[in-house]
Amino acid sequence: LPKRVPDVASSTRASKFLRLLYWLFESFGSLLVFYIVEHSYGLLAAIVAGITQAIIFLSIQIVRERHVSRLTAFSGAMVVLFGALDLYFQSGFFVKLEPAIGNLVFGGFLLWTVLSGKPIIAELAMRERPTPSPGVQTYLRHLNLVGGLFFRPRSGLHTLMAFRGDLYRGVGV
């Protein structure tokens, strides 16, 4: 029997599919892990699983790439921090106040990246196109700034809902 010639197109498709699966897990894996564990074992187990998944993912990225982006490091730190605070407080009120704190911190992070001279939105965009025009760089810097400012009043709305509303009405904001 003649040897089969490898199908380059199918191996390329398989490679793209694996990259897509990795991206999906990288982007949404913590949510998936959280919801599966929460449904099966409860909220506290899901929080621990989310923290564990974030630490494992950051460790893999450090070993594989020898570098973690600022956004990935920030996201991982937020998962670990808020997960630890959820485990410590175990309070419905903290769960209602957590979006306000998260919005405030994320807005601060966006503003800090602008003030440090390396806006995170521009950094992410330059992964796709390494040398954007000066006009695009200015636009991305302003987008980063507006995003940072946007999360301030949003945090205030979440705080208001934490004190005045209930959890189910507050989820939609």
mmCIF file with all atom_site columns, C-alpha atoms in Angstrom:
data_model
loop_
_atom_site.group_PDB
_atom_site.id
_atom_site.type_symbol
_atom_site.label_atom_id
_atom_site.label_alt_id
_atom_site.label_comp_id
_atom_site.label_asym_id
_atom_site.label_entity_id
_atom_site.label_seq_id
_atom_site.pdbx_PDB_ins_code
_atom_site.Cartn_x
_atom_site.Cartn_y
_atom_site.Cartn_z
_atom_site.occupancy
_atom_site.B_iso_or_equiv
_atom_site.pdbx_formal_charge
_atom_site.auth_seq_id
_atom_site.auth_comp_id
_atom_site.auth_asym_id
_atom_site.auth_atom_id
_atom_site.pdbx_PDB_model_num
ATOM 1   C CA . LEU A 1 1   ? 0.000   0.000  0.000  1.00 0.00 ? 1   LEU A CA 1
ATOM 2   C CA . PRO A 1 2   ? 1.301   3.480  -0.784 1.00 0.00 ? 2   PRO A CA 1
ATOM 3   C CA . LYS A 1 3   ? 2.053   5.777  2.112  1.00 0.00 ? 3   LYS A CA 1
ATOM 4   C CA . ARG A 1 4   ? -0.587  8.358  2.697  1.00 0.00 ? 4   ARG A CA 1
ATOM 5   C CA . VAL A 1 5   ? 0.485   11.940 2.112  1.00 0.00 ? 5   VAL A CA 1
ATOM 6   C CA . PRO A 1 6   ? -0.430  14.112 5.098  1.00 0.00 ? 6   PRO A CA 1
ATOM 7   C CA . ASP A 1 7   ? -3.323  16.428 4.408  1.00 0.00 ? 7   ASP A CA 1
ATOM 8   C CA . VAL A 1 8   ? -1.811  19.880 5.047  1.00 0.00 ? 8   VAL A CA 1
ATOM 9   C CA . ALA A 1 9   ? -5.188  21.615 4.890  1.00 0.00 ? 9   ALA A CA 1
ATOM 10  C CA . SER A 1 10  ? -6.710  19.360 7.538  1.00 0.00 ? 10  SER A CA 1
ATOM 11  C CA . SER A 1 11  ? -3.681  19.734 9.837  1.00 0.00 ? 11  SER A CA 1
ATOM 12  C CA . THR A 1 12  ? -3.942  23.514 9.460  1.00 0.00 ? 12  THR A CA 1
ATOM 13  C CA . ARG A 1 13  ? -7.657  23.332 10.256 1.00 0.00 ? 13  ARG A CA 1
ATOM 14  C CA . ALA A 1 14  ? -6.924  21.148 13.268 1.00 0.00 ? 14  ALA A CA 1
ATOM 15  C CA . SER A 1 15  ? -4.281  23.611 14.445 1.00 0.00 ? 15  SER A CA 1
ATOM 16  C CA . LYS A 1 16  ? -6.691  26.537 14.076 1.00 0.00 ? 16  LYS A CA 1
ATOM 17  C CA . PHE A 1 17  ? -9.383  24.586 15.902 1.00 0.00 ? 17  PHE A CA 1
ATOM 18  C CA . LEU A 1 18  ? -7.012  23.800 18.797 1.00 0.00 ? 18  LEU A CA 1
ATOM 19  C CA . ARG A 1 19  ? -5.983  27.460 18.992 1.00 0.00 ? 19  ARG A CA 1
ATOM 20  C CA . LEU A 1 20  ? -9.665  28.414 19.067 1.00 0.00 ? 20  LEU A CA 1
ATOM 21  C CA . LEU A 1 21  ? -10.351 25.930 21.869 1.00 0.00 ? 21  LEU A CA 1
ATOM 22  C CA . TYR A 1 22  ? -7.362  27.263 23.833 1.00 0.00 ? 22  TYR A CA 1
ATOM 23  C CA . TRP A 1 23  ? -8.531  30.848 23.336 1.00 0.00 ? 23  TRP A CA 1
ATOM 24  C CA . LEU A 1 24  ? -12.046 29.910 24.486 1.00 0.00 ? 24  LEU A CA 1
ATOM 25  C CA . PHE A 1 25  ? -10.680 28.218 27.598 1.00 0.00 ? 25  PHE A CA 1
ATOM 26  C CA . GLU A 1 26  ? -8.279  31.096 28.227 1.00 0.00 ? 26  GLU A CA 1
ATOM 27  C CA . SER A 1 27  ? -11.056 33.670 27.866 1.00 0.00 ? 27  SER A CA 1
ATOM 28  C CA . PHE A 1 28  ? -14.023 31.860 29.392 1.00 0.00 ? 28  PHE A CA 1
ATOM 29  C CA . GLY A 1 29  ? -12.527 28.908 31.272 1.00 0.00 ? 29  GLY A CA 1
ATOM 30  C CA . SER A 1 30  ? -12.850 30.476 34.691 1.00 0.00 ? 30  SER A CA 1
ATOM 31  C CA . LEU A 1 31  ? -16.545 31.177 34.092 1.00 0.00 ? 31  LEU A CA 1
ATOM 32  C CA . LEU A 1 32  ? -17.098 27.660 32.853 1.00 0.00 ? 32  LEU A CA 1
ATOM 33  C CA . VAL A 1 33  ? -15.268 26.143 35.817 1.00 0.00 ? 33  VAL A CA 1
ATOM 34  C CA . PHE A 1 34  ? -17.142 28.419 38.220 1.00 0.00 ? 34  PHE A CA 1
ATOM 35  C CA . TYR A 1 35  ? -20.611 27.566 36.898 1.00 0.00 ? 35  TYR A CA 1
ATOM 36  C CA . ILE A 1 36  ? -19.984 23.818 36.639 1.00 0.00 ? 36  ILE A CA 1
ATOM 37  C CA . VAL A 1 37  ? -18.582 23.612 40.182 1.00 0.00 ? 37  VAL A CA 1
ATOM 38  C CA . GLU A 1 38  ? -21.226 25.982 41.573 1.00 0.00 ? 38  GLU A CA 1
ATOM 39  C CA . HIS A 1 39  ? -24.012 23.894 40.061 1.00 0.00 ? 39  HIS A CA 1
ATOM 40  C CA . SER A 1 40  ? -22.470 20.627 41.288 1.00 0.00 ? 40  SER A CA 1
ATOM 41  C CA . TYR A 1 41  ? -20.980 21.527 44.678 1.00 0.00 ? 41  TYR A CA 1
ATOM 42  C CA . GLY A 1 42  ? -22.112 25.001 45.724 1.00 0.00 ? 42  GLY A CA 1
ATOM 43  C CA . LEU A 1 43  ? -20.902 28.570 45.819 1.00 0.00 ? 43  LEU A CA 1
ATOM 44  C CA . LEU A 1 44  ? -17.938 28.243 48.184 1.00 0.00 ? 44  LEU A CA 1
ATOM 45  C CA . ALA A 1 45  ? -16.467 25.345 46.196 1.00 0.00 ? 45  ALA A CA 1
ATOM 46  C CA . ALA A 1 46  ? -16.958 27.372 42.998 1.00 0.00 ? 46  ALA A CA 1
ATOM 47  C CA . ILE A 1 47  ? -15.078 30.334 44.457 1.00 0.00 ? 47  ILE A CA 1
ATOM 48  C CA . VAL A 1 48  ? -12.174 28.088 45.453 1.00 0.00 ? 48  VAL A CA 1
ATOM 49  C CA . ALA A 1 49  ? -12.223 26.467 41.992 1.00 0.00 ? 49  ALA A CA 1
ATOM 50  C CA . GLY A 1 50  ? -12.192 29.905 40.323 1.00 0.00 ? 50  GLY A CA 1
ATOM 51  C CA . ILE A 1 51  ? -9.222  31.034 42.402 1.00 0.00 ? 51  ILE A CA 1
ATOM 52  C CA . THR A 1 52  ? -7.399  27.769 41.680 1.00 0.00 ? 52  THR A CA 1
ATOM 53  C CA . GLN A 1 53  ? -8.101  27.992 37.948 1.00 0.00 ? 53  GLN A CA 1
ATOM 54  C CA . ALA A 1 54  ? -6.800  31.588 37.829 1.00 0.00 ? 54  ALA A CA 1
ATOM 55  C CA . ILE A 1 55  ? -3.577  30.652 39.639 1.00 0.00 ? 55  ILE A CA 1
ATOM 56  C CA . ILE A 1 56  ? -3.028  27.599 37.428 1.00 0.00 ? 56  ILE A CA 1
ATOM 57  C CA . PHE A 1 57  ? -3.670  29.587 34.259 1.00 0.00 ? 57  PHE A CA 1
ATOM 58  C CA . LEU A 1 58  ? -1.279  32.380 35.290 1.00 0.00 ? 58  LEU A CA 1
ATOM 59  C CA . SER A 1 59  ? 1.373   29.791 36.192 1.00 0.00 ? 59  SER A CA 1
ATOM 60  C CA . ILE A 1 60  ? 1.013   28.056 32.821 1.00 0.00 ? 60  ILE A CA 1
ATOM 61  C CA . GLN A 1 61  ? 1.293   31.369 31.009 1.00 0.00 ? 61  GLN A CA 1
ATOM 62  C CA . ILE A 1 62  ? 4.411   32.333 32.975 1.00 0.00 ? 62  ILE A CA 1
ATOM 63  C CA . VAL A 1 63  ? 6.076   28.995 32.218 1.00 0.00 ? 63  VAL A CA 1
ATOM 64  C CA . ARG A 1 64  ? 4.990   28.928 28.557 1.00 0.00 ? 64  ARG A CA 1
ATOM 65  C CA . GLU A 1 65  ? 5.581   32.557 27.585 1.00 0.00 ? 65  GLU A CA 1
ATOM 66  C CA . ARG A 1 66  ? 7.908   33.784 30.367 1.00 0.00 ? 66  ARG A CA 1
ATOM 67  C CA . HIS A 1 67  ? 5.652   36.837 30.442 1.00 0.00 ? 67  HIS A CA 1
ATOM 68  C CA . VAL A 1 68  ? 2.162   37.735 31.570 1.00 0.00 ? 68  VAL A CA 1
ATOM 69  C CA . SER A 1 69  ? 0.386   40.747 30.092 1.00 0.00 ? 69  SER A CA 1
ATOM 70  C CA . ARG A 1 70  ? -0.699  43.461 32.486 1.00 0.00 ? 70  ARG A CA 1
ATOM 71  C CA . LEU A 1 71  ? -4.361  42.729 31.713 1.00 0.00 ? 71  LEU A CA 1
ATOM 72  C CA . THR A 1 72  ? -3.964  39.008 32.417 1.00 0.00 ? 72  THR A CA 1
ATOM 73  C CA . ALA A 1 73  ? -2.084  39.734 35.646 1.00 0.00 ? 73  ALA A CA 1
ATOM 74  C CA . PHE A 1 74  ? -4.735  42.260 36.688 1.00 0.00 ? 74  PHE A CA 1
ATOM 75  C CA . SER A 1 75  ? -7.579  39.874 35.869 1.00 0.00 ? 75  SER A CA 1
ATOM 76  C CA . GLY A 1 76  ? -5.951  37.025 37.764 1.00 0.00 ? 76  GLY A CA 1
ATOM 77  C CA . ALA A 1 77  ? -5.256  39.260 40.749 1.00 0.00 ? 77  ALA A CA 1
ATOM 78  C CA . MET A 1 78  ? -8.891  40.436 40.780 1.00 0.00 ? 78  MET A CA 1
ATOM 79  C CA . VAL A 1 79  ? -10.199 36.854 40.705 1.00 0.00 ? 79  VAL A CA 1
ATOM 80  C CA . VAL A 1 80  ? -7.926  35.851 43.573 1.00 0.00 ? 80  VAL A CA 1
ATOM 81  C CA . LEU A 1 81  ? -8.598  39.033 45.590 1.00 0.00 ? 81  LEU A CA 1
ATOM 82  C CA . PHE A 1 82  ? -12.381 39.040 45.238 1.00 0.00 ? 82  PHE A CA 1
ATOM 83  C CA . GLY A 1 83  ? -12.565 35.276 45.658 1.00 0.00 ? 83  GLY A CA 1
ATOM 84  C CA . ALA A 1 84  ? -10.600 35.527 48.890 1.00 0.00 ? 84  ALA A CA 1
ATOM 85  C CA . LEU A 1 85  ? -12.803 38.404 50.090 1.00 0.00 ? 85  LEU A CA 1
ATOM 86  C CA . ASP A 1 86  ? -15.942 36.391 49.240 1.00 0.00 ? 86  ASP A CA 1
ATOM 87  C CA . LEU A 1 87  ? -14.620 33.468 51.268 1.00 0.00 ? 87  LEU A CA 1
ATOM 88  C CA . TYR A 1 88  ? -13.678 35.752 54.157 1.00 0.00 ? 88  TYR A CA 1
ATOM 89  C CA . PHE A 1 89  ? -16.888 37.792 54.389 1.00 0.00 ? 89  PHE A CA 1
ATOM 90  C CA . GLN A 1 90  ? -19.459 35.250 53.157 1.00 0.00 ? 90  GLN A CA 1
ATOM 91  C CA . SER A 1 91  ? -21.992 38.050 53.219 1.00 0.00 ? 91  SER A CA 1
ATOM 92  C CA . GLY A 1 92  ? -24.861 38.863 50.882 1.00 0.00 ? 92  GLY A CA 1
ATOM 93  C CA . PHE A 1 93  ? -24.129 42.546 51.380 1.00 0.00 ? 93  PHE A CA 1
ATOM 94  C CA . PHE A 1 94  ? -20.529 42.117 50.216 1.00 0.00 ? 94  PHE A CA 1
ATOM 95  C CA . VAL A 1 95  ? -21.763 40.259 47.128 1.00 0.00 ? 95  VAL A CA 1
ATOM 96  C CA . LYS A 1 96  ? -23.996 43.264 46.364 1.00 0.00 ? 96  LYS A CA 1
ATOM 97  C CA . LEU A 1 97  ? -21.161 45.743 47.003 1.00 0.00 ? 97  LEU A CA 1
ATOM 98  C CA . GLU A 1 98  ? -18.527 43.754 45.076 1.00 0.00 ? 98  GLU A CA 1
ATOM 99  C CA . PRO A 1 99  ? -19.513 45.109 41.603 1.00 0.00 ? 99  PRO A CA 1
ATOM 100 C CA . ALA A 1 100 ? -19.072 48.659 42.880 1.00 0.00 ? 100 ALA A CA 1
ATOM 101 C CA . ILE A 1 101 ? -15.605 47.897 44.199 1.00 0.00 ? 101 ILE A CA 1
ATOM 102 C CA . GLY A 1 102 ? -14.709 45.950 41.048 1.00 0.00 ? 102 GLY A CA 1
ATOM 103 C CA . ASN A 1 103 ? -15.821 48.792 38.766 1.00 0.00 ? 103 ASN A CA 1
ATOM 104 C CA . LEU A 1 104 ? -13.901 51.324 40.839 1.00 0.00 ? 104 LEU A CA 1
ATOM 105 C CA . VAL A 1 105 ? -10.728 49.229 40.762 1.00 0.00 ? 105 VAL A CA 1
ATOM 106 C CA . PHE A 1 106 ? -11.023 48.420 37.039 1.00 0.00 ? 106 PHE A CA 1
ATOM 107 C CA . GLY A 1 107 ? -11.619 52.089 36.181 1.00 0.00 ? 107 GLY A CA 1
ATOM 108 C CA . GLY A 1 108 ? -8.576  52.961 38.286 1.00 0.00 ? 108 GLY A CA 1
ATOM 109 C CA . PHE A 1 109 ? -6.547  50.335 36.431 1.00 0.00 ? 109 PHE A CA 1
ATOM 110 C CA . LEU A 1 110 ? -7.546  51.799 33.053 1.00 0.00 ? 110 LEU A CA 1
ATOM 111 C CA . LEU A 1 111 ? -6.658  55.325 34.211 1.00 0.00 ? 111 LEU A CA 1
ATOM 112 C CA . TRP A 1 112 ? -3.363  54.126 35.685 1.00 0.00 ? 112 TRP A CA 1
ATOM 113 C CA . THR A 1 113 ? -2.372  52.565 32.360 1.00 0.00 ? 113 THR A CA 1
ATOM 114 C CA . VAL A 1 114 ? -3.019  55.921 30.644 1.00 0.00 ? 114 VAL A CA 1
ATOM 115 C CA . LEU A 1 115 ? -1.050  57.862 33.262 1.00 0.00 ? 115 LEU A CA 1
ATOM 116 C CA . SER A 1 116 ? 1.822   55.359 33.051 1.00 0.00 ? 116 SER A CA 1
ATOM 117 C CA . GLY A 1 117 ? 2.054   56.110 29.323 1.00 0.00 ? 117 GLY A CA 1
ATOM 118 C CA . LYS A 1 118 ? 1.062   52.588 28.247 1.00 0.00 ? 118 LYS A CA 1
ATOM 119 C CA . PRO A 1 119 ? -2.741  52.459 27.763 1.00 0.00 ? 119 PRO A CA 1
ATOM 120 C CA . ILE A 1 120 ? -3.872  48.846 27.988 1.00 0.00 ? 120 ILE A CA 1
ATOM 121 C CA . ILE A 1 121 ? -6.346  49.139 25.100 1.00 0.00 ? 121 ILE A CA 1
ATOM 122 C CA . ALA A 1 122 ? -3.532  50.385 22.843 1.00 0.00 ? 122 ALA A CA 1
ATOM 123 C CA . GLU A 1 123 ? -1.315  47.545 24.046 1.00 0.00 ? 123 GLU A CA 1
ATOM 124 C CA . LEU A 1 124 ? -3.961  44.976 23.125 1.00 0.00 ? 124 LEU A CA 1
ATOM 125 C CA . ALA A 1 125 ? -4.572  46.604 19.732 1.00 0.00 ? 125 ALA A CA 1
ATOM 126 C CA . MET A 1 126 ? -0.844  46.637 18.928 1.00 0.00 ? 126 MET A CA 1
ATOM 127 C CA . ARG A 1 127 ? -0.765  42.853 19.232 1.00 0.00 ? 127 ARG A CA 1
ATOM 128 C CA . GLU A 1 128 ? -2.871  42.783 16.078 1.00 0.00 ? 128 GLU A CA 1
ATOM 129 C CA . ARG A 1 129 ? -1.213  45.700 14.277 1.00 0.00 ? 129 ARG A CA 1
ATOM 130 C CA . PRO A 1 130 ? 2.219   46.491 15.741 1.00 0.00 ? 130 PRO A CA 1
ATOM 131 C CA . THR A 1 131 ? 2.547   50.016 14.322 1.00 0.00 ? 131 THR A CA 1
ATOM 132 C CA . PRO A 1 132 ? -0.751  51.891 14.341 1.00 0.00 ? 132 PRO A CA 1
ATOM 133 C CA . SER A 1 133 ? -0.815  55.409 12.958 1.00 0.00 ? 133 SER A CA 1
ATOM 134 C CA . PRO A 1 134 ? -0.446  58.320 15.408 1.00 0.00 ? 134 PRO A CA 1
ATOM 135 C CA . GLY A 1 135 ? -4.159  59.119 14.982 1.00 0.00 ? 135 GLY A CA 1
ATOM 136 C CA . VAL A 1 136 ? -5.125  55.575 15.953 1.00 0.00 ? 136 VAL A CA 1
ATOM 137 C CA . GLN A 1 137 ? -2.760  55.687 18.941 1.00 0.00 ? 137 GLN A CA 1
ATOM 138 C CA . THR A 1 138 ? -4.394  58.924 20.122 1.00 0.00 ? 138 THR A CA 1
ATOM 139 C CA . TYR A 1 139 ? -7.862  57.418 19.644 1.00 0.00 ? 139 TYR A CA 1
ATOM 140 C CA . LEU A 1 140 ? -6.929  54.309 21.641 1.00 0.00 ? 140 LEU A CA 1
ATOM 141 C CA . ARG A 1 141 ? -5.434  56.429 24.426 1.00 0.00 ? 141 ARG A CA 1
ATOM 142 C CA . HIS A 1 142 ? -8.639  58.488 24.618 1.00 0.00 ? 142 HIS A CA 1
ATOM 143 C CA . LEU A 1 143 ? -10.764 55.332 24.507 1.00 0.00 ? 143 LEU A CA 1
ATOM 144 C CA . ASN A 1 144 ? -8.762  54.001 27.450 1.00 0.00 ? 144 ASN A CA 1
ATOM 145 C CA . LEU A 1 145 ? -9.237  57.294 29.320 1.00 0.00 ? 145 LEU A CA 1
ATOM 146 C CA . VAL A 1 146 ? -12.999 57.403 28.661 1.00 0.00 ? 146 VAL A CA 1
ATOM 147 C CA . GLY A 1 147 ? -13.283 53.769 29.742 1.00 0.00 ? 147 GLY A CA 1
ATOM 148 C CA . GLY A 1 148 ? -11.484 54.561 33.000 1.00 0.00 ? 148 GLY A CA 1
ATOM 149 C CA . LEU A 1 149 ? -13.762 57.523 33.663 1.00 0.00 ? 149 LEU A CA 1
ATOM 150 C CA . PHE A 1 150 ? -16.902 55.549 32.700 1.00 0.00 ? 150 PHE A CA 1
ATOM 151 C CA . PHE A 1 151 ? -16.369 53.005 35.477 1.00 0.00 ? 151 PHE A CA 1
ATOM 152 C CA . ARG A 1 152 ? -16.390 55.721 38.186 1.00 0.00 ? 152 ARG A CA 1
ATOM 153 C CA . PRO A 1 153 ? -20.101 56.672 37.961 1.00 0.00 ? 153 PRO A CA 1
ATOM 154 C CA . ARG A 1 154 ? -20.959 53.055 37.239 1.00 0.00 ? 154 ARG A CA 1
ATOM 155 C CA . SER A 1 155 ? -19.342 52.162 40.555 1.00 0.00 ? 155 SER A CA 1
ATOM 156 C CA . GLY A 1 156 ? -21.479 54.820 42.207 1.00 0.00 ? 156 GLY A CA 1
ATOM 157 C CA . LEU A 1 157 ? -24.635 53.284 40.724 1.00 0.00 ? 157 LEU A CA 1
ATOM 158 C CA . HIS A 1 158 ? -23.656 49.865 42.015 1.00 0.00 ? 158 HIS A CA 1
ATOM 159 C CA . THR A 1 159 ? -23.030 51.350 45.460 1.00 0.00 ? 159 THR A CA 1
ATOM 160 C CA . LEU A 1 160 ? -26.449 52.996 45.413 1.00 0.00 ? 160 LEU A CA 1
ATOM 161 C CA . MET A 1 161 ? -28.083 49.708 44.446 1.00 0.00 ? 161 MET A CA 1
ATOM 162 C CA . ALA A 1 162 ? -26.175 47.860 47.174 1.00 0.00 ? 162 ALA A CA 1
ATOM 163 C CA . PHE A 1 163 ? -27.706 50.154 49.784 1.00 0.00 ? 163 PHE A CA 1
ATOM 164 C CA . ARG A 1 164 ? -31.118 50.782 48.194 1.00 0.00 ? 164 ARG A CA 1
ATOM 165 C CA . GLY A 1 165 ? -31.896 47.817 45.948 1.00 0.00 ? 165 GLY A CA 1
ATOM 166 C CA . ASP A 1 166 ? -31.863 44.086 45.973 1.00 0.00 ? 166 ASP A CA 1
ATOM 167 C CA . LEU A 1 167 ? -29.485 41.688 44.265 1.00 0.00 ? 167 LEU A CA 1
ATOM 168 C CA . TYR A 1 168 ? -31.863 40.625 41.492 1.00 0.00 ? 168 TYR A CA 1
ATOM 169 C CA . ARG A 1 169 ? -32.633 44.161 40.328 1.00 0.00 ? 169 ARG A CA 1
ATOM 170 C CA . GLY A 1 170 ? -28.953 45.098 40.549 1.00 0.00 ? 170 GLY A CA 1
ATOM 171 C CA . VAL A 1 171 ? -27.636 42.326 38.318 1.00 0.00 ? 171 VAL A CA 1
ATOM 172 C CA . GLY A 1 172 ? -28.778 44.083 35.129 1.00 0.00 ? 172 GLY A CA 1
ATOM 173 C CA . VAL A 1 173 ? -26.547 47.163 35.515 1.00 0.00 ? 173 VAL A CA 1
#
